Short mmCIF file of N, CA and C in Angstrom, two decimals:
data_model
loop_
_atom_site.label_atom_id
_atom_site.label_comp_id
_atom_site.label_asym_id
_atom_site.label_seq_id
_atom_site.Cartn_x
_atom_site.Cartn_y
_atom_site.Cartn_z
N MET A 19 0.84 -1.18 0.00
CA MET A 19 0.00 0.00 0.00
C MET A 19 0.89 1.25 0.00
N GLU A 20 0.53 2.24 -0.81
CA GLU A 20 1.25 3.52 -0.87
C GLU A 20 0.98 4.32 0.39
N PRO A 21 1.98 5.05 0.87
CA PRO A 21 1.74 5.93 2.02
C PRO A 21 0.72 7.00 1.66
N MET A 22 -0.12 7.34 2.63
CA MET A 22 -1.12 8.38 2.44
C MET A 22 -0.87 9.48 3.45
N GLU A 23 -1.28 10.68 3.09
CA GLU A 23 -1.12 11.82 3.98
C GLU A 23 -2.48 12.44 4.23
N ILE A 24 -2.71 12.85 5.47
CA ILE A 24 -3.96 13.50 5.82
C ILE A 24 -3.70 14.45 6.98
N ARG A 25 -4.41 15.56 7.02
CA ARG A 25 -4.30 16.47 8.16
C ARG A 25 -5.21 15.96 9.27
N ALA A 26 -4.69 16.01 10.47
CA ALA A 26 -5.47 15.53 11.62
C ALA A 26 -5.20 16.43 12.82
N ASN A 27 -6.20 16.54 13.67
CA ASN A 27 -6.04 17.24 14.94
C ASN A 27 -6.01 16.19 16.04
N PHE A 28 -4.98 16.25 16.88
CA PHE A 28 -4.91 15.35 18.02
C PHE A 28 -5.91 15.85 19.05
N LYS A 29 -6.86 15.01 19.41
CA LYS A 29 -7.91 15.42 20.34
C LYS A 29 -7.62 14.97 21.77
N GLN A 30 -7.11 13.76 21.91
CA GLN A 30 -6.94 13.23 23.26
C GLN A 30 -5.92 12.10 23.23
N ALA A 31 -5.21 11.95 24.32
CA ALA A 31 -4.29 10.83 24.48
C ALA A 31 -4.55 10.21 25.84
N THR A 32 -4.69 8.90 25.87
CA THR A 32 -4.91 8.18 27.11
C THR A 32 -3.76 7.19 27.28
N VAL A 33 -3.09 7.26 28.42
CA VAL A 33 -1.97 6.36 28.68
C VAL A 33 -2.38 5.40 29.79
N LYS A 34 -2.19 4.11 29.51
CA LYS A 34 -2.51 3.08 30.50
C LYS A 34 -1.43 2.03 30.41
N GLY A 35 -0.68 1.87 31.50
CA GLY A 35 0.43 0.94 31.49
C GLY A 35 1.48 1.42 30.50
N GLY A 36 1.88 0.55 29.62
CA GLY A 36 2.89 0.90 28.62
C GLY A 36 2.30 1.21 27.27
N THR A 37 1.00 1.53 27.22
CA THR A 37 0.33 1.78 25.95
C THR A 37 -0.37 3.13 25.98
N ALA A 38 -0.30 3.84 24.87
CA ALA A 38 -1.01 5.11 24.73
C ALA A 38 -2.01 4.97 23.59
N VAL A 39 -3.18 5.53 23.79
CA VAL A 39 -4.21 5.56 22.76
C VAL A 39 -4.41 7.01 22.36
N LEU A 40 -4.24 7.29 21.07
CA LEU A 40 -4.41 8.64 20.55
C LEU A 40 -5.74 8.74 19.82
N GLN A 41 -6.46 9.80 20.09
CA GLN A 41 -7.70 10.06 19.38
C GLN A 41 -7.44 11.20 18.41
N LEU A 42 -7.74 10.97 17.14
CA LEU A 42 -7.50 11.95 16.09
C LEU A 42 -8.82 12.39 15.48
N GLU A 43 -8.84 13.62 14.99
CA GLU A 43 -10.01 14.13 14.27
C GLU A 43 -9.55 14.48 12.87
N ILE A 44 -10.24 13.91 11.86
CA ILE A 44 -9.92 14.20 10.46
C ILE A 44 -11.21 14.62 9.75
N LEU A 45 -11.04 15.32 8.66
CA LEU A 45 -12.20 15.71 7.86
C LEU A 45 -12.51 14.61 6.85
N THR A 46 -13.77 14.21 6.80
CA THR A 46 -14.16 13.15 5.86
C THR A 46 -14.17 13.66 4.42
N SER A 47 -14.07 14.97 4.23
CA SER A 47 -14.00 15.51 2.88
C SER A 47 -12.62 15.32 2.25
N ASP A 48 -11.62 14.97 3.06
CA ASP A 48 -10.27 14.70 2.55
C ASP A 48 -10.31 13.41 1.74
N ALA A 49 -9.64 13.42 0.60
CA ALA A 49 -9.65 12.25 -0.29
C ALA A 49 -9.10 10.99 0.38
N ASN A 50 -8.19 11.14 1.35
CA ASN A 50 -7.59 9.98 2.00
C ASN A 50 -8.34 9.55 3.26
N ALA A 51 -9.40 10.23 3.60
CA ALA A 51 -10.09 9.94 4.86
C ALA A 51 -10.58 8.49 4.94
N PHE A 52 -11.34 8.04 3.98
CA PHE A 52 -11.93 6.71 4.08
C PHE A 52 -10.93 5.58 3.88
N PRO A 53 -9.95 5.71 2.98
CA PRO A 53 -8.92 4.66 2.93
C PRO A 53 -8.17 4.53 4.26
N ILE A 54 -7.94 5.66 4.93
CA ILE A 54 -7.26 5.60 6.23
C ILE A 54 -8.18 5.02 7.28
N LEU A 55 -9.45 5.38 7.25
CA LEU A 55 -10.41 4.84 8.23
C LEU A 55 -10.53 3.31 8.11
N LYS A 56 -10.36 2.80 6.90
CA LYS A 56 -10.43 1.35 6.69
C LYS A 56 -9.27 0.61 7.38
N LEU A 57 -8.21 1.36 7.72
CA LEU A 57 -7.06 0.75 8.39
C LEU A 57 -7.28 0.64 9.91
N SER A 58 -8.38 1.12 10.41
CA SER A 58 -8.65 1.08 11.84
C SER A 58 -8.56 -0.35 12.37
N GLY A 59 -7.79 -0.53 13.42
CA GLY A 59 -7.62 -1.84 14.03
C GLY A 59 -6.46 -2.63 13.42
N LYS A 60 -5.85 -2.11 12.38
CA LYS A 60 -4.73 -2.79 11.74
C LYS A 60 -3.44 -2.06 12.08
N PRO A 61 -2.32 -2.78 12.09
CA PRO A 61 -1.04 -2.10 12.35
C PRO A 61 -0.64 -1.24 11.15
N GLY A 62 0.06 -0.17 11.44
CA GLY A 62 0.53 0.73 10.40
C GLY A 62 1.64 1.59 10.96
N VAL A 63 2.15 2.47 10.16
CA VAL A 63 3.20 3.39 10.58
C VAL A 63 2.61 4.80 10.52
N LEU A 64 2.76 5.54 11.61
CA LEU A 64 2.26 6.90 11.68
C LEU A 64 3.44 7.87 11.68
N THR A 65 3.45 8.78 10.73
CA THR A 65 4.46 9.82 10.68
C THR A 65 3.77 11.13 11.02
N VAL A 66 4.34 11.89 11.94
CA VAL A 66 3.69 13.11 12.40
C VAL A 66 4.60 14.30 12.10
N ALA A 67 4.01 15.37 11.60
CA ALA A 67 4.73 16.62 11.36
C ALA A 67 3.89 17.74 11.95
N ASP A 68 4.55 18.65 12.65
CA ASP A 68 3.88 19.80 13.21
C ASP A 68 3.54 20.76 12.08
N ILE A 69 2.33 21.25 12.07
CA ILE A 69 1.90 22.18 11.03
C ILE A 69 1.82 23.57 11.63
N GLN A 70 2.55 24.48 11.03
CA GLN A 70 2.48 25.87 11.47
C GLN A 70 1.41 26.58 10.66
N ASP A 71 0.76 27.54 11.30
CA ASP A 71 -0.25 28.31 10.60
C ASP A 71 0.41 29.05 9.43
N GLU A 72 -0.25 29.03 8.30
CA GLU A 72 0.27 29.72 7.14
C GLU A 72 -0.18 31.17 7.18
N LEU A 73 0.74 32.06 6.88
CA LEU A 73 0.41 33.47 6.83
C LEU A 73 -0.02 33.83 5.42
N PRO A 74 -1.19 34.45 5.30
CA PRO A 74 -1.60 34.86 3.95
C PRO A 74 -0.75 36.04 3.49
N LEU A 75 -0.09 35.87 2.38
CA LEU A 75 0.75 36.93 1.84
C LEU A 75 0.16 37.42 0.54
N ASP A 76 0.04 38.73 0.43
CA ASP A 76 -0.42 39.31 -0.82
C ASP A 76 0.78 39.39 -1.75
N TYR A 77 0.84 38.51 -2.71
CA TYR A 77 1.98 38.43 -3.61
C TYR A 77 1.57 38.97 -4.97
N ASP A 78 2.31 39.92 -5.45
CA ASP A 78 2.05 40.49 -6.76
C ASP A 78 3.36 40.43 -7.54
N GLU A 79 3.36 39.71 -8.66
CA GLU A 79 4.59 39.54 -9.43
C GLU A 79 5.16 40.87 -9.92
N GLU A 80 4.29 41.87 -10.11
CA GLU A 80 4.76 43.17 -10.57
C GLU A 80 5.59 43.87 -9.50
N ASP A 81 5.34 43.58 -8.23
CA ASP A 81 6.07 44.20 -7.13
C ASP A 81 7.41 43.53 -6.86
N GLU A 82 7.66 42.42 -7.53
CA GLU A 82 8.88 41.67 -7.25
C GLU A 82 10.10 42.44 -7.74
N GLY A 83 11.02 42.69 -6.83
CA GLY A 83 12.25 43.39 -7.19
C GLY A 83 13.34 42.42 -7.52
N GLU A 84 14.54 42.92 -7.57
CA GLU A 84 15.69 42.07 -7.82
C GLU A 84 15.98 41.23 -6.58
N PRO A 85 16.39 40.00 -6.75
CA PRO A 85 16.73 39.18 -5.58
C PRO A 85 17.95 39.76 -4.86
N LEU A 86 17.96 39.60 -3.56
CA LEU A 86 19.09 40.08 -2.78
C LEU A 86 20.31 39.21 -3.02
N PRO A 87 21.50 39.80 -3.13
CA PRO A 87 22.71 39.04 -3.42
C PRO A 87 23.29 38.41 -2.16
N PHE A 88 22.66 37.36 -1.66
CA PHE A 88 23.12 36.72 -0.43
C PHE A 88 24.43 35.97 -0.62
N ASP A 89 24.78 35.70 -1.86
CA ASP A 89 25.99 34.93 -2.09
C ASP A 89 27.24 35.80 -2.20
N LYS A 90 27.11 37.11 -2.05
CA LYS A 90 28.27 37.99 -2.15
C LYS A 90 28.52 38.67 -0.80
N PRO A 91 29.77 38.86 -0.43
CA PRO A 91 30.08 39.58 0.81
C PRO A 91 29.63 41.03 0.71
N ALA A 92 29.54 41.69 1.87
CA ALA A 92 29.05 43.06 1.93
C ALA A 92 29.94 44.05 1.19
N ASN A 93 31.20 43.72 0.99
CA ASN A 93 32.11 44.66 0.32
C ASN A 93 32.22 44.40 -1.19
N VAL A 94 31.24 43.69 -1.74
CA VAL A 94 31.24 43.38 -3.18
C VAL A 94 29.99 44.01 -3.78
N ASP A 95 30.16 44.73 -4.88
CA ASP A 95 29.03 45.35 -5.55
C ASP A 95 28.11 44.26 -6.10
N ALA A 96 26.82 44.35 -5.80
CA ALA A 96 25.87 43.31 -6.18
C ALA A 96 25.71 43.17 -7.68
N GLU A 97 25.81 44.27 -8.40
CA GLU A 97 25.58 44.23 -9.85
C GLU A 97 26.82 43.84 -10.63
N THR A 98 27.97 44.41 -10.26
CA THR A 98 29.18 44.17 -11.04
C THR A 98 30.06 43.07 -10.49
N GLY A 99 29.93 42.79 -9.18
CA GLY A 99 30.79 41.81 -8.54
C GLY A 99 32.14 42.38 -8.17
N GLU A 100 32.29 43.67 -8.36
CA GLU A 100 33.56 44.33 -8.07
C GLU A 100 33.72 44.56 -6.57
N VAL A 101 34.91 44.26 -6.06
CA VAL A 101 35.22 44.52 -4.66
C VAL A 101 35.52 46.00 -4.53
N TYR A 102 34.70 46.71 -3.76
CA TYR A 102 34.90 48.15 -3.65
C TYR A 102 35.63 48.56 -2.39
N GLU A 103 35.81 47.68 -1.45
CA GLU A 103 36.58 47.99 -0.25
C GLU A 103 37.23 46.70 0.22
N VAL A 104 38.53 46.65 0.19
CA VAL A 104 39.24 45.47 0.65
C VAL A 104 39.32 45.54 2.17
N ILE A 105 38.86 44.51 2.83
CA ILE A 105 38.88 44.49 4.30
C ILE A 105 40.15 43.77 4.75
N THR A 106 40.98 44.50 5.46
CA THR A 106 42.22 43.91 5.95
C THR A 106 42.22 43.77 7.47
N ASP A 107 41.29 44.40 8.13
CA ASP A 107 41.18 44.34 9.59
C ASP A 107 40.50 43.02 9.96
N GLU A 108 41.21 42.14 10.67
CA GLU A 108 40.67 40.81 10.98
C GLU A 108 39.37 40.89 11.77
N ALA A 109 39.24 41.82 12.71
CA ALA A 109 38.02 41.95 13.51
C ALA A 109 36.83 42.26 12.59
N ARG A 110 37.03 43.10 11.60
CA ARG A 110 35.96 43.43 10.65
C ARG A 110 35.63 42.24 9.76
N MET A 111 36.63 41.45 9.44
CA MET A 111 36.41 40.30 8.56
C MET A 111 35.49 39.28 9.19
N ILE A 112 35.58 39.13 10.51
CA ILE A 112 34.74 38.13 11.18
C ILE A 112 33.52 38.76 11.82
N GLY A 113 33.31 40.04 11.59
CA GLY A 113 32.08 40.68 12.04
C GLY A 113 32.11 41.26 13.43
N ASP A 114 33.27 41.31 14.11
CA ASP A 114 33.31 41.85 15.46
C ASP A 114 33.53 43.36 15.47
N GLY A 115 34.07 43.89 14.42
CA GLY A 115 34.40 45.32 14.40
C GLY A 115 33.57 46.06 13.40
N GLU A 116 33.81 47.35 13.34
CA GLU A 116 33.05 48.18 12.38
C GLU A 116 33.95 48.79 11.36
#
């Protein structure tokens, strides 16, 4: 059987002896809901990932500027790649000085 993915809310956990029972809540509108429900009572592997709330971002391709040159040091011109200030002070090279 192929692995299936579904969003679930953990509702309750009951621990008795060396066994824990987890109660999950899933939406039956999810395409994988009923195939997963058919596995009830059978052994399986559960993989869990924490889901962070998604922030709605208003993205407009027209507003997109040039990407920031993260691959170049601060003393290198982003457009030309020319080194405009040679840093010879060791403290400045490692970020401790100004």
